XYZ file of C-alpha atoms in Angstrom:
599
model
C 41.578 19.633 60.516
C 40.803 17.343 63.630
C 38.760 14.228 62.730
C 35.149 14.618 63.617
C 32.854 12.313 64.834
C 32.439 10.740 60.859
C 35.831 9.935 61.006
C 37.026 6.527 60.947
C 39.069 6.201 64.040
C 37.342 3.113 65.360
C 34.208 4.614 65.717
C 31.883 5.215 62.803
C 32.324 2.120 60.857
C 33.891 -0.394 63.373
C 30.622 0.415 65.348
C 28.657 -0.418 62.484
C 30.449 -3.510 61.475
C 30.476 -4.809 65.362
C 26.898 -4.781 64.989
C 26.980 -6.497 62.233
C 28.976 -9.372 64.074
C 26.696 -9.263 66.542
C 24.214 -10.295 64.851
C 25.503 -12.653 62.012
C 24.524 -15.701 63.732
C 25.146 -18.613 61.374
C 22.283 -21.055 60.877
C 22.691 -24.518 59.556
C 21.635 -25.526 55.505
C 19.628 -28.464 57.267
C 17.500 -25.606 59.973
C 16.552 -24.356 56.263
C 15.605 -27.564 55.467
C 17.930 -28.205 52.748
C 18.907 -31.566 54.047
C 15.057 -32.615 53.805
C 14.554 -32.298 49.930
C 12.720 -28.478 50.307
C 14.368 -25.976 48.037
C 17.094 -23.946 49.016
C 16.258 -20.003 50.373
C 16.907 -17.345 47.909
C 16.983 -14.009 48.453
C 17.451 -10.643 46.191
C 17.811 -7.347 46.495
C 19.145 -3.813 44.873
C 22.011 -1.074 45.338
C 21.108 2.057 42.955
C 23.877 4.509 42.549
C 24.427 7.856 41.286
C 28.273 9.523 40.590
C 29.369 12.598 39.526
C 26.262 14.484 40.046
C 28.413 17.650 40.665
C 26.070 19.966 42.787
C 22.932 19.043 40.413
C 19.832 19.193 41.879
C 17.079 21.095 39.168
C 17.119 19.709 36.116
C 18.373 23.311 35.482
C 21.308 24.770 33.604
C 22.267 27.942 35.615
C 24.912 28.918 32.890
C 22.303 29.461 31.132
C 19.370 30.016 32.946
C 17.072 27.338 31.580
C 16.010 23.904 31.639
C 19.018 21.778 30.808
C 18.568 20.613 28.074
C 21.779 18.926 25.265
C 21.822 16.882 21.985
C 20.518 13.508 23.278
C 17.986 15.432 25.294
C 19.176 14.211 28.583
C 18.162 15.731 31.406
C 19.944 16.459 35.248
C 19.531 16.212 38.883
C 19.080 14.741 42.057
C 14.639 15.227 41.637
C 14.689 13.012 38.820
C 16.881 11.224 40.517
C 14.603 10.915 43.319
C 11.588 9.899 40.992
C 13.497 6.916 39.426
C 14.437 5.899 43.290
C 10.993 5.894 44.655
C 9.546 4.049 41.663
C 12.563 1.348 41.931
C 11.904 1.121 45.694
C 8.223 0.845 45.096
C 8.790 -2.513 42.678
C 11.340 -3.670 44.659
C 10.528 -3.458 48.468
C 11.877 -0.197 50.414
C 13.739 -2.816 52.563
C 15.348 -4.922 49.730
C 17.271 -1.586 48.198
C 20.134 0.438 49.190
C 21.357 4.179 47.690
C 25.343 4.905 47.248
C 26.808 7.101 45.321
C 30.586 7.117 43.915
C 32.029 11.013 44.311
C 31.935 14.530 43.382
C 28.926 15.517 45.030
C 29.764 19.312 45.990
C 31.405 21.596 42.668
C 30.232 21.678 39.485
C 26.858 24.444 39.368
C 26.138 27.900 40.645
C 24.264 26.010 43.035
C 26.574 24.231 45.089
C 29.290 27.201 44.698
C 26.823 29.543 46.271
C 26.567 27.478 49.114
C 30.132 27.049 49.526
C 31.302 30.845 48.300
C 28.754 33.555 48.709
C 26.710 32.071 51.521
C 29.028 29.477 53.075
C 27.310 26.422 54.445
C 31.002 27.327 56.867
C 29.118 30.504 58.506
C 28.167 30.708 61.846
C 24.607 29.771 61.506
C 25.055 28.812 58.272
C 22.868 27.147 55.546
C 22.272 23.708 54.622
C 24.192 22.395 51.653
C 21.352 21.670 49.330
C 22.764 18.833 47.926
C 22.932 17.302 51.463
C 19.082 18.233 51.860
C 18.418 16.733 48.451
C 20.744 13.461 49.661
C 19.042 13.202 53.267
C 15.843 13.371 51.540
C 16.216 10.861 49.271
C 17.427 8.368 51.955
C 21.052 7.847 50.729
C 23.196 5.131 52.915
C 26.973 6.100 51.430
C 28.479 7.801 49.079
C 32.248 7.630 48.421
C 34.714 10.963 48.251
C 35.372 12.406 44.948
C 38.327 14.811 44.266
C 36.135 17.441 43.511
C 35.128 17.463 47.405
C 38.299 18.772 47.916
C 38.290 21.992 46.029
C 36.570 24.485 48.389
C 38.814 23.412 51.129
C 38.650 20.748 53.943
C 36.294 22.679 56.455
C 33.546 23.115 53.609
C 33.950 18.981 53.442
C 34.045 18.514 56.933
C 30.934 20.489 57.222
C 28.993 19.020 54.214
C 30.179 15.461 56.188
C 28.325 17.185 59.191
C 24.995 17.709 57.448
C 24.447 14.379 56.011
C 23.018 11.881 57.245
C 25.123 8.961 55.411
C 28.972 8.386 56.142
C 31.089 9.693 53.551
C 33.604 7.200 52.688
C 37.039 7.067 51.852
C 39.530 4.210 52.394
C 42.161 5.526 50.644
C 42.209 9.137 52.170
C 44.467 9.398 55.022
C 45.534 11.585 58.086
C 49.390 12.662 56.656
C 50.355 12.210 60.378
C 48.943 9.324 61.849
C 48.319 7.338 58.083
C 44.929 6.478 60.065
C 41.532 6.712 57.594
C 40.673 10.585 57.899
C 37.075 9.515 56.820
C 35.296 6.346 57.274
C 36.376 3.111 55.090
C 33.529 1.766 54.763
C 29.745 1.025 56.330
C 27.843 -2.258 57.027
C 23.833 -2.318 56.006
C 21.928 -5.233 56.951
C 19.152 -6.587 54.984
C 16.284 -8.101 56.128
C 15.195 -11.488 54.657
C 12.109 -13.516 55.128
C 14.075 -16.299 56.478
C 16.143 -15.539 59.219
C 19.711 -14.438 59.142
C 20.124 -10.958 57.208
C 22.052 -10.280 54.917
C 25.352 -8.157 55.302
C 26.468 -5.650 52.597
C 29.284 -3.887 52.918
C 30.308 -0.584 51.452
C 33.809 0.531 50.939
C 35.103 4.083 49.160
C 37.649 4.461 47.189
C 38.166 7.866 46.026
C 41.167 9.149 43.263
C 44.844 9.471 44.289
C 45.362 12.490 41.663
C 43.363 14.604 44.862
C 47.065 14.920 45.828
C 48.033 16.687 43.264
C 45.008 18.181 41.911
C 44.100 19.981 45.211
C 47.951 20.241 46.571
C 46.695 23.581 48.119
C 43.863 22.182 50.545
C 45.423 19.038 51.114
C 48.985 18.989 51.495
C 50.281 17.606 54.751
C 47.218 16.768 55.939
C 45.899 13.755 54.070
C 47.731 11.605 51.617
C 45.709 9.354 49.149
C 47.437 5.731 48.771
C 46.320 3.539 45.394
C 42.998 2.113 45.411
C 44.214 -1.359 44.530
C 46.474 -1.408 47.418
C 43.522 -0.240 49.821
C 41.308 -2.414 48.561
C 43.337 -5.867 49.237
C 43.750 -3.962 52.587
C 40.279 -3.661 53.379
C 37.775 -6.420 51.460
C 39.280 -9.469 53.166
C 39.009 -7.769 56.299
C 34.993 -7.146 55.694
C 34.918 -10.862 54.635
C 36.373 -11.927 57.678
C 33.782 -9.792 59.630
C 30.897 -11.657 58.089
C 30.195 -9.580 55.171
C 27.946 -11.753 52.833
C 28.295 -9.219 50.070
C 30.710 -6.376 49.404
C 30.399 -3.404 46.915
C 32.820 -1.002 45.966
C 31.788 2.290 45.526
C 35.006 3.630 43.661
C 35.602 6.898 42.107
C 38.187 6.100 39.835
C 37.333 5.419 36.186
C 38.181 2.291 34.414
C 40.871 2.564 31.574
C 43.276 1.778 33.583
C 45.354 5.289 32.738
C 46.085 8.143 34.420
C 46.250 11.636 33.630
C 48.961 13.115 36.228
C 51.860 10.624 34.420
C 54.033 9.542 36.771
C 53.374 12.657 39.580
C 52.014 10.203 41.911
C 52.628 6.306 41.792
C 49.222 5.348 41.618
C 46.751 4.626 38.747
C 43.646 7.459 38.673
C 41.170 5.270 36.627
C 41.867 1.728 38.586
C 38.251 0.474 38.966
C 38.978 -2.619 36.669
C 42.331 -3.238 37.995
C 40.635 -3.198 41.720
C 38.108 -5.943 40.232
C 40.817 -7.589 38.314
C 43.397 -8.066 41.714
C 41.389 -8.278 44.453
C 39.252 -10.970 45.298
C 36.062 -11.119 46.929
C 34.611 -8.104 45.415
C 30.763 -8.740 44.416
C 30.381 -5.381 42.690
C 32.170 -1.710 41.791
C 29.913 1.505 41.376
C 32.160 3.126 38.780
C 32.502 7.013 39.017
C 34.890 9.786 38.075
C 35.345 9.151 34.215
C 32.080 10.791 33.124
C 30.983 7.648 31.070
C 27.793 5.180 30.823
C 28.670 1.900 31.405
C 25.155 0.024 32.217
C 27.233 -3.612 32.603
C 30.604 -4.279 32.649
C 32.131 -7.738 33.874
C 36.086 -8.167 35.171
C 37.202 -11.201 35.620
C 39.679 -11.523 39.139
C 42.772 -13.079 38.283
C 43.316 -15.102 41.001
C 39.293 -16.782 42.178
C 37.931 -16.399 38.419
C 34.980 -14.921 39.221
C 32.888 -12.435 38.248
C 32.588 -8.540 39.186
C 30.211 -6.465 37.923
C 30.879 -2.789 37.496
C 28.550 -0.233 36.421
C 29.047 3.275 35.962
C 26.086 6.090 35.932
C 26.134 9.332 33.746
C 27.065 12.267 35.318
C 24.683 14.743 36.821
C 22.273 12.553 37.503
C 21.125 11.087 34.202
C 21.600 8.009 34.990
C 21.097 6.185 38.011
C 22.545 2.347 38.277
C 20.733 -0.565 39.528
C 22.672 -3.675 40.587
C 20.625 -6.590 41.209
C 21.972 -9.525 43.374
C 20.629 -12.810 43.684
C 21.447 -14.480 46.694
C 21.230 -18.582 47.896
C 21.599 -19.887 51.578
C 24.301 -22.575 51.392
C 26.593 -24.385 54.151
C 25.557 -21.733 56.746
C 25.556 -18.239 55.029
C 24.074 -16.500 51.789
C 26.313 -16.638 48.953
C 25.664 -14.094 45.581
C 24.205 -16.506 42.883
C 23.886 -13.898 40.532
C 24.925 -10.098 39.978
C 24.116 -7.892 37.151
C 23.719 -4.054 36.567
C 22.025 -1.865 34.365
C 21.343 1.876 34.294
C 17.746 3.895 34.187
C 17.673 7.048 31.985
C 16.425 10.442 34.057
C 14.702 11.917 31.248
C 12.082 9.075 31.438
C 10.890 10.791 34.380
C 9.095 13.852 35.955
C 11.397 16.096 39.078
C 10.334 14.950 42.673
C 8.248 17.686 43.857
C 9.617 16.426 47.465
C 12.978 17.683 46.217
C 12.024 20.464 44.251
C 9.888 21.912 46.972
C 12.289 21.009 49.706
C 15.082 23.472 47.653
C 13.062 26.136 45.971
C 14.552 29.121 47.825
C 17.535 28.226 47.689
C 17.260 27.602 43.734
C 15.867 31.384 43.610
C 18.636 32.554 45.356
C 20.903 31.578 43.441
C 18.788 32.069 40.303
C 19.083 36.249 41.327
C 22.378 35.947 41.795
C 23.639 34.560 38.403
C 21.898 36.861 36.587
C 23.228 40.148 38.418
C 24.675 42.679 35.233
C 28.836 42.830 36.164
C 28.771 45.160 32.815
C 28.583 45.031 28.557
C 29.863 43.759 25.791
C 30.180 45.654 22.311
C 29.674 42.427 20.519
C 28.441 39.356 21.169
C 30.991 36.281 21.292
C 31.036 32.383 21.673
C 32.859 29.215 21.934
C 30.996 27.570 19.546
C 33.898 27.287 17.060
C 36.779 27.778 19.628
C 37.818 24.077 19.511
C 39.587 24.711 16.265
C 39.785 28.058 15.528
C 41.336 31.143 18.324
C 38.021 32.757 19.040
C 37.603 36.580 20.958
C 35.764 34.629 23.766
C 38.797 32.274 24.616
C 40.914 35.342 24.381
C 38.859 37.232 27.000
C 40.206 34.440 29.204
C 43.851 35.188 28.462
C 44.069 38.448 28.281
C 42.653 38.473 31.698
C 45.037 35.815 32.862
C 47.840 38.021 31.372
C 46.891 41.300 33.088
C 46.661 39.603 36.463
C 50.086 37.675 36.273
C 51.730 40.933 35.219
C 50.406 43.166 38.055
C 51.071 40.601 40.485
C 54.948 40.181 38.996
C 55.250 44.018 38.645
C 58.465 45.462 40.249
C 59.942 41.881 40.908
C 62.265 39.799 39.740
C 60.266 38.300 36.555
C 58.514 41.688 35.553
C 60.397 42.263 32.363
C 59.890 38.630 31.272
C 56.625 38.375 28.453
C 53.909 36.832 29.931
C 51.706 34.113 28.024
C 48.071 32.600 28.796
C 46.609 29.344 28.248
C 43.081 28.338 27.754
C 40.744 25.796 27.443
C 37.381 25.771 25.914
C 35.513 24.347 29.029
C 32.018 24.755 27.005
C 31.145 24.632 23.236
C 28.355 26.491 24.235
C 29.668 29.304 26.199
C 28.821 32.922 24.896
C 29.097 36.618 25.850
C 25.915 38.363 24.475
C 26.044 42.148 23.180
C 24.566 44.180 25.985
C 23.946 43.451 29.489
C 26.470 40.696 30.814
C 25.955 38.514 34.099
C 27.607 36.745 36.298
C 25.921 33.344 35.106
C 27.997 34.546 31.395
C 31.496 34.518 32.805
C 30.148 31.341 35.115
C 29.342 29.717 31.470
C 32.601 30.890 29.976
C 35.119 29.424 33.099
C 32.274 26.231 34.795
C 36.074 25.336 37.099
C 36.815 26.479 40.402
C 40.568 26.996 39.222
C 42.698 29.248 40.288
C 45.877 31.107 38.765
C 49.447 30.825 38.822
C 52.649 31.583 37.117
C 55.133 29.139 36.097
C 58.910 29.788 34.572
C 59.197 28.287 30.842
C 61.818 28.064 28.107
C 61.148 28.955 24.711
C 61.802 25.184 24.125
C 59.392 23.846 26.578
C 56.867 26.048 25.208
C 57.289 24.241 21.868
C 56.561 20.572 23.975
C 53.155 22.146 25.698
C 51.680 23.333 22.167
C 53.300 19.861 21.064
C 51.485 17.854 23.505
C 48.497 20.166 23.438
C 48.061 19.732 19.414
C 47.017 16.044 19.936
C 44.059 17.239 20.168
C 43.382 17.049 16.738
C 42.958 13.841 14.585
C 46.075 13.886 11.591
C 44.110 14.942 8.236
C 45.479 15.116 5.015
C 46.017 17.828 3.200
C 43.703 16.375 0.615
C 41.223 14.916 2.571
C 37.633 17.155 3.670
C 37.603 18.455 6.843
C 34.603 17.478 9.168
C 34.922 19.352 12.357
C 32.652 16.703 14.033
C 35.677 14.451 13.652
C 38.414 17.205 13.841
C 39.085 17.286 17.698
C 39.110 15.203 20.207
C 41.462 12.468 19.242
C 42.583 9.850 22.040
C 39.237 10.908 23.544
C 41.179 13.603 24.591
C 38.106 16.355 25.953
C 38.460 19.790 25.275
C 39.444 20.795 28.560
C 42.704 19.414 27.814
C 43.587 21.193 24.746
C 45.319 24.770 25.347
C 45.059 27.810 22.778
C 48.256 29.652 24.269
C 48.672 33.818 23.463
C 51.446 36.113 23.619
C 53.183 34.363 20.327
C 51.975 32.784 17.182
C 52.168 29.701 15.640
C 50.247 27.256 13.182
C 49.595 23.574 13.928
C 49.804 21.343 10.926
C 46.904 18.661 11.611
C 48.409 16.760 8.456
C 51.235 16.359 10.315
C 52.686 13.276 12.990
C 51.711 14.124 16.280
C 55.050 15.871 17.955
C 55.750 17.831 14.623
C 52.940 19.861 14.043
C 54.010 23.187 15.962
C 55.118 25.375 12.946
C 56.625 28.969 12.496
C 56.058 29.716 16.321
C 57.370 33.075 16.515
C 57.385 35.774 19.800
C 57.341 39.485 18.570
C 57.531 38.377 15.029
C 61.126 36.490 14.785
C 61.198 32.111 15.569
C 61.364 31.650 19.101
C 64.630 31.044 20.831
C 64.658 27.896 22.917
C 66.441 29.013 26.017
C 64.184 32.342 26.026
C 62.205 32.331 29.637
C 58.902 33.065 29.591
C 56.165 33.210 32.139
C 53.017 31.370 31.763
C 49.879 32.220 33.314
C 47.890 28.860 33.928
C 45.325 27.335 35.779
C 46.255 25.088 38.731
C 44.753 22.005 37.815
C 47.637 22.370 34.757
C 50.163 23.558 36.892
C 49.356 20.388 38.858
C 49.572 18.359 36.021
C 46.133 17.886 35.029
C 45.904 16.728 31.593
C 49.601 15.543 31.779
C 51.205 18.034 29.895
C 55.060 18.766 29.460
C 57.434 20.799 32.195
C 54.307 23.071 33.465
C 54.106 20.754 37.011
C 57.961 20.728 37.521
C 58.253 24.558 36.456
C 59.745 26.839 38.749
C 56.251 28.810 40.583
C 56.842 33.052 40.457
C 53.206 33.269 42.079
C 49.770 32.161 42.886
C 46.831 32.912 43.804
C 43.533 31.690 45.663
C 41.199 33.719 44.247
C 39.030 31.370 41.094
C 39.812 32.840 37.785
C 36.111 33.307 37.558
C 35.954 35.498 39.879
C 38.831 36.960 38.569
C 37.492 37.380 35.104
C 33.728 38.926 36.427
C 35.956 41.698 39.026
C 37.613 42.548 35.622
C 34.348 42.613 33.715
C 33.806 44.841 36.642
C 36.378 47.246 36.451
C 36.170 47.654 32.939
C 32.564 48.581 32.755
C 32.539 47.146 28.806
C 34.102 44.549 27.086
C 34.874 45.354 24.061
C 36.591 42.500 21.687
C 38.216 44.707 18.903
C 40.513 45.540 22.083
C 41.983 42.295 22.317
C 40.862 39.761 20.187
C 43.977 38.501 17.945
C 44.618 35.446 15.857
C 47.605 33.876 17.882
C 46.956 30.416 16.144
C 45.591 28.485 13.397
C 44.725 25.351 11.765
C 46.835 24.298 8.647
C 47.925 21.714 6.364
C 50.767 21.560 4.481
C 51.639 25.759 5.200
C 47.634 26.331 3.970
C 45.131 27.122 6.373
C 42.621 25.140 7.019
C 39.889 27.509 8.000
């Protein structure tokens, strides 16, 4: 794609900080009067932040058609959002605040894949992205790139970059040719103070390295996506040099310091504390990417001693951040006294009827289109027990997967080889009802814009994925009661990283080590034979090496496709006219301990 008129090629955010030179004219302590006994000149002001808001504008589940609603009774979207901001604004001083927000803005409901799928903000003449209305509306000022921008493609990007009115920022993703920022680094604001000289904050984005493997597709040999540490010491003393008095980092990278990819690419995916922790003369990081609430966290840098305050906002829009900074006028320029952080809670708060008024067609648009009938179902089915035991829903998903792989292998090369399926469950609260089903069902049951593909396997690197996969599950002994509120999920690994495979069977022995708990894995009822191939049918996020599991990323690919497996399940749906779960449900797996099963 050419760079735009956003892009950082000297233009966008030089322009911005050469104004910012312009005017940084530095005043004396003693004009202040500091030399004359009066007390020094303070100043304070606020950044909010949202992350991770993922296309969330209603508080509105459309998986489900209804108010969101989940256990702690938190609620969603950019109007409450809005609320909190005005109220914050209101106690603070319009002119002492700024808005940023730290990635993955554009996939994640119906709503923002309607605008980018069935009625393509793209078109000639095309729509609006909503949540660029809902952004311009609320008065954002930057927001940094997450990964998940990346998944409909870089047009859709370029043109959501079009329609907002705030720079999207990305320091860290490059032009493959020219190794040149392909979006802007970073912005300048000035702040007006009662005293004189402003105040100069500057912005910088950092978005995730994994982008180069997660969306290979879109983004290969056109942008690469360098570590944010390494970008960051590139950058910050740079916007120090050009007079910035204060400098945020709006980073969406989590901050555990791991990564999920392995060793794929040579850079860290959750570096937010090791940006704070290397590179001085960062005041603050707005924290996004890992999906957690992190209302104040302090990193000390390694080499100045100081301070940095990171904060990270829940996703969707439950939480929005406020970092407070406290500033003093000493020797000539205002230096940040203080810095702290703390996050506001959505559900305190009624929707914006700014927002919600400013968006309500397009919310009944895609309201009518989630609930079109793509056919029945003979019984009704759910995931609510599909984290530890092989459910009919999850097996909807594979024997889909399954079907598609073989027709698209048919009369090739691989056709005679069996075909397996893996598949996460995305959503505990996923479900298929008896009767009429709709598109917003098979939405619910896949959320992910993934797509499939194929990948060559050995009967022994199957045993390593289920291997790797069963560390999902916390070791229990044999004797020992068995809460499934405690069962899954161990090494915080979420759900979308465990994978029920079909087209064998095996048992996984949770009283066993991690790395022996695959037992009497069998294809076509006789033990598996290690140097068997087999074809896998798997989402490209795994194939990518999402999650980090064994051989799948290096695996020879027999095919892919662009279509989203979504899609892919609802034109089956389709076709079939009736789903009817006696047809292919099957117990592939199960739980046991010590050869007994657990459920």
């Amino acid at each position: 794609m050419p760079l735009n008129r956003r892009t950082f090629l000297g233009t966008s955010a030089a322009a911005g900080a050469g104004v910012a030179m312009a005017g940084g004219v530095a005043v004396p302590a003693e004009a202040h009067g500091r030399g004359h006994g009066r007390p020094p000149k303070r100043y304070s002001f606020t950044v909010m932040g949202t992350t991770d808001l993922h296309g969330n504008v209603f508080n509105w589940d459309y998986f489900t058609d209804k108010e969101f609603d989940d256990k702690a009774h938190n609620d969603v979207g950019l109007a409450k959002i809005s609320t909190l901001v005005e109220q914050v604004r209101a106690e603070k001083g319009r002119r002492n605040t700024l808005m940023i927000d730290a990635g993955d803005t554009i996939q994640g409901t119906q709503l923002s894949y309607y605008y980018a799928k069935i009625d393509p903000i793209t078109a000639k003449r095309g729509p609006v992205h909503p949540m660029a209305q809902a952004m311009n509306a609320i008065g954002y000022d930057a927001a940094a790139l997450g990964n998940h921008e990346f998944n409909y493609g870089i047009p859709v990007l370029r043109k959501f970059e079009e329609q907002c009115d705030f720079p999207l920022l990305g320091a860290n993703a490059l032009d493959a040719k020219t190794l040149r920022p392909a979006f802007a680094p970073y912005v300048i604001k000035r702040m007006r103070t009662p005293h004189g000289p402003d105040v100069r904050v500057a912005i910088l984005g950092l978005t995730n390295p994994g982008i180069a493997i997660w969306d290979k597709v879109n983004v290969s040999g056109k942008m690469v996506f360098p570590g944010l540490e390494e970008q960051a010491a590139k950058y910050v003393p740079r916007l120090r040099s050009m007079g910035a008095d204060v400098v945020i980092v709006s980073a969406h990278s989590g901050t555990s310091g791991t990564s999920s990819y392995g060793d794929q690419v040579p850079y860290v995916e959750n570096a937010a504390a090791l940006v704070a922790e290397q590179v001085p003369g960062i005041d603050a990081i707005l924290v996004g990417h890992a999906h957690l609430e992190i209302p104040e966290y302090f990193v000390e840098n390694k080499e100045t001693g100081k301070k940095v305050v990171l904060s990270e906002p829940l996703k969707w829009g439950q939480r929005l951040t406020l970092f407070d900074f406290d500033l003093v006028w000493e020797k000539g320029r205002w230096v940040v006294e203080r810095a702290g952080s703390q996050v506001l809670n959505s559900n305190t708060v009624a929707e914006d009827p700014k927002i919600t008024g400013l968006l309500a067609d397009e919310h009944k648009k895609v309201v009518a289109y989630v609930n079109q009938v793509i056919g029945t179902s003979t019984v009704a089915m759910t995931t609510a027990e599909a984290a530890w035991k092989d459910e009919p829903i999850i097996d909807l998903i594979n024997v889909v997967q399954a079907e598609t792989v073989k027709a698209a292998l048919a009369g090739g090369e691989y056709a005679s080889l069996p075909v397996l399926s893996q598949a996460s469950c995305f959503s505990r609260t996923a479900q298929i009802p008896a009767g009429d089903v709709t598109i917003k069902d098979a939405a619910g049951l896949y959320p992910f814009e993934n797509t499939l593909e194929a990948r060559l396997l050995t009967g022994a690197q199957v045993r390593d994925y289920l291997e790797f996969s069963a560390r999902y599950y916390v070791q229990t002994a044999a004797d020992v009661p068995v809460d499934t509120a405690k069962l899954t999920n161990a090494g915080d690994t979420p759900d979308y990283n465990y994978d029920a495979v079909s087209g064998l069977t095996y048992d996984i022995d949770i009283a066993k080590p991690n790395g022996s708990r695959i037992v009497n894995l069998s294809f076509e009822g006789k033990a598996i034979d290690p140097a068997a191939q087999f074809v896998l049918a798997v989402n490209n996020y795994r194939a990518s090496g999402g999650g980090n599991f064994l051989h799948v990323p290096g695996a020879k690919q027999l095919w892919a496709n662009s279509e989203e497996i979504r899609n892919t399940i609802i034109a089956w749906v389709q076709a079939k006219g009736s789903v009817d779960g006696s047809q292919f449900a099957s117990v592939d797996w199960r739980l046991t301990r010590d050869g007994k099963p657990v459920f």
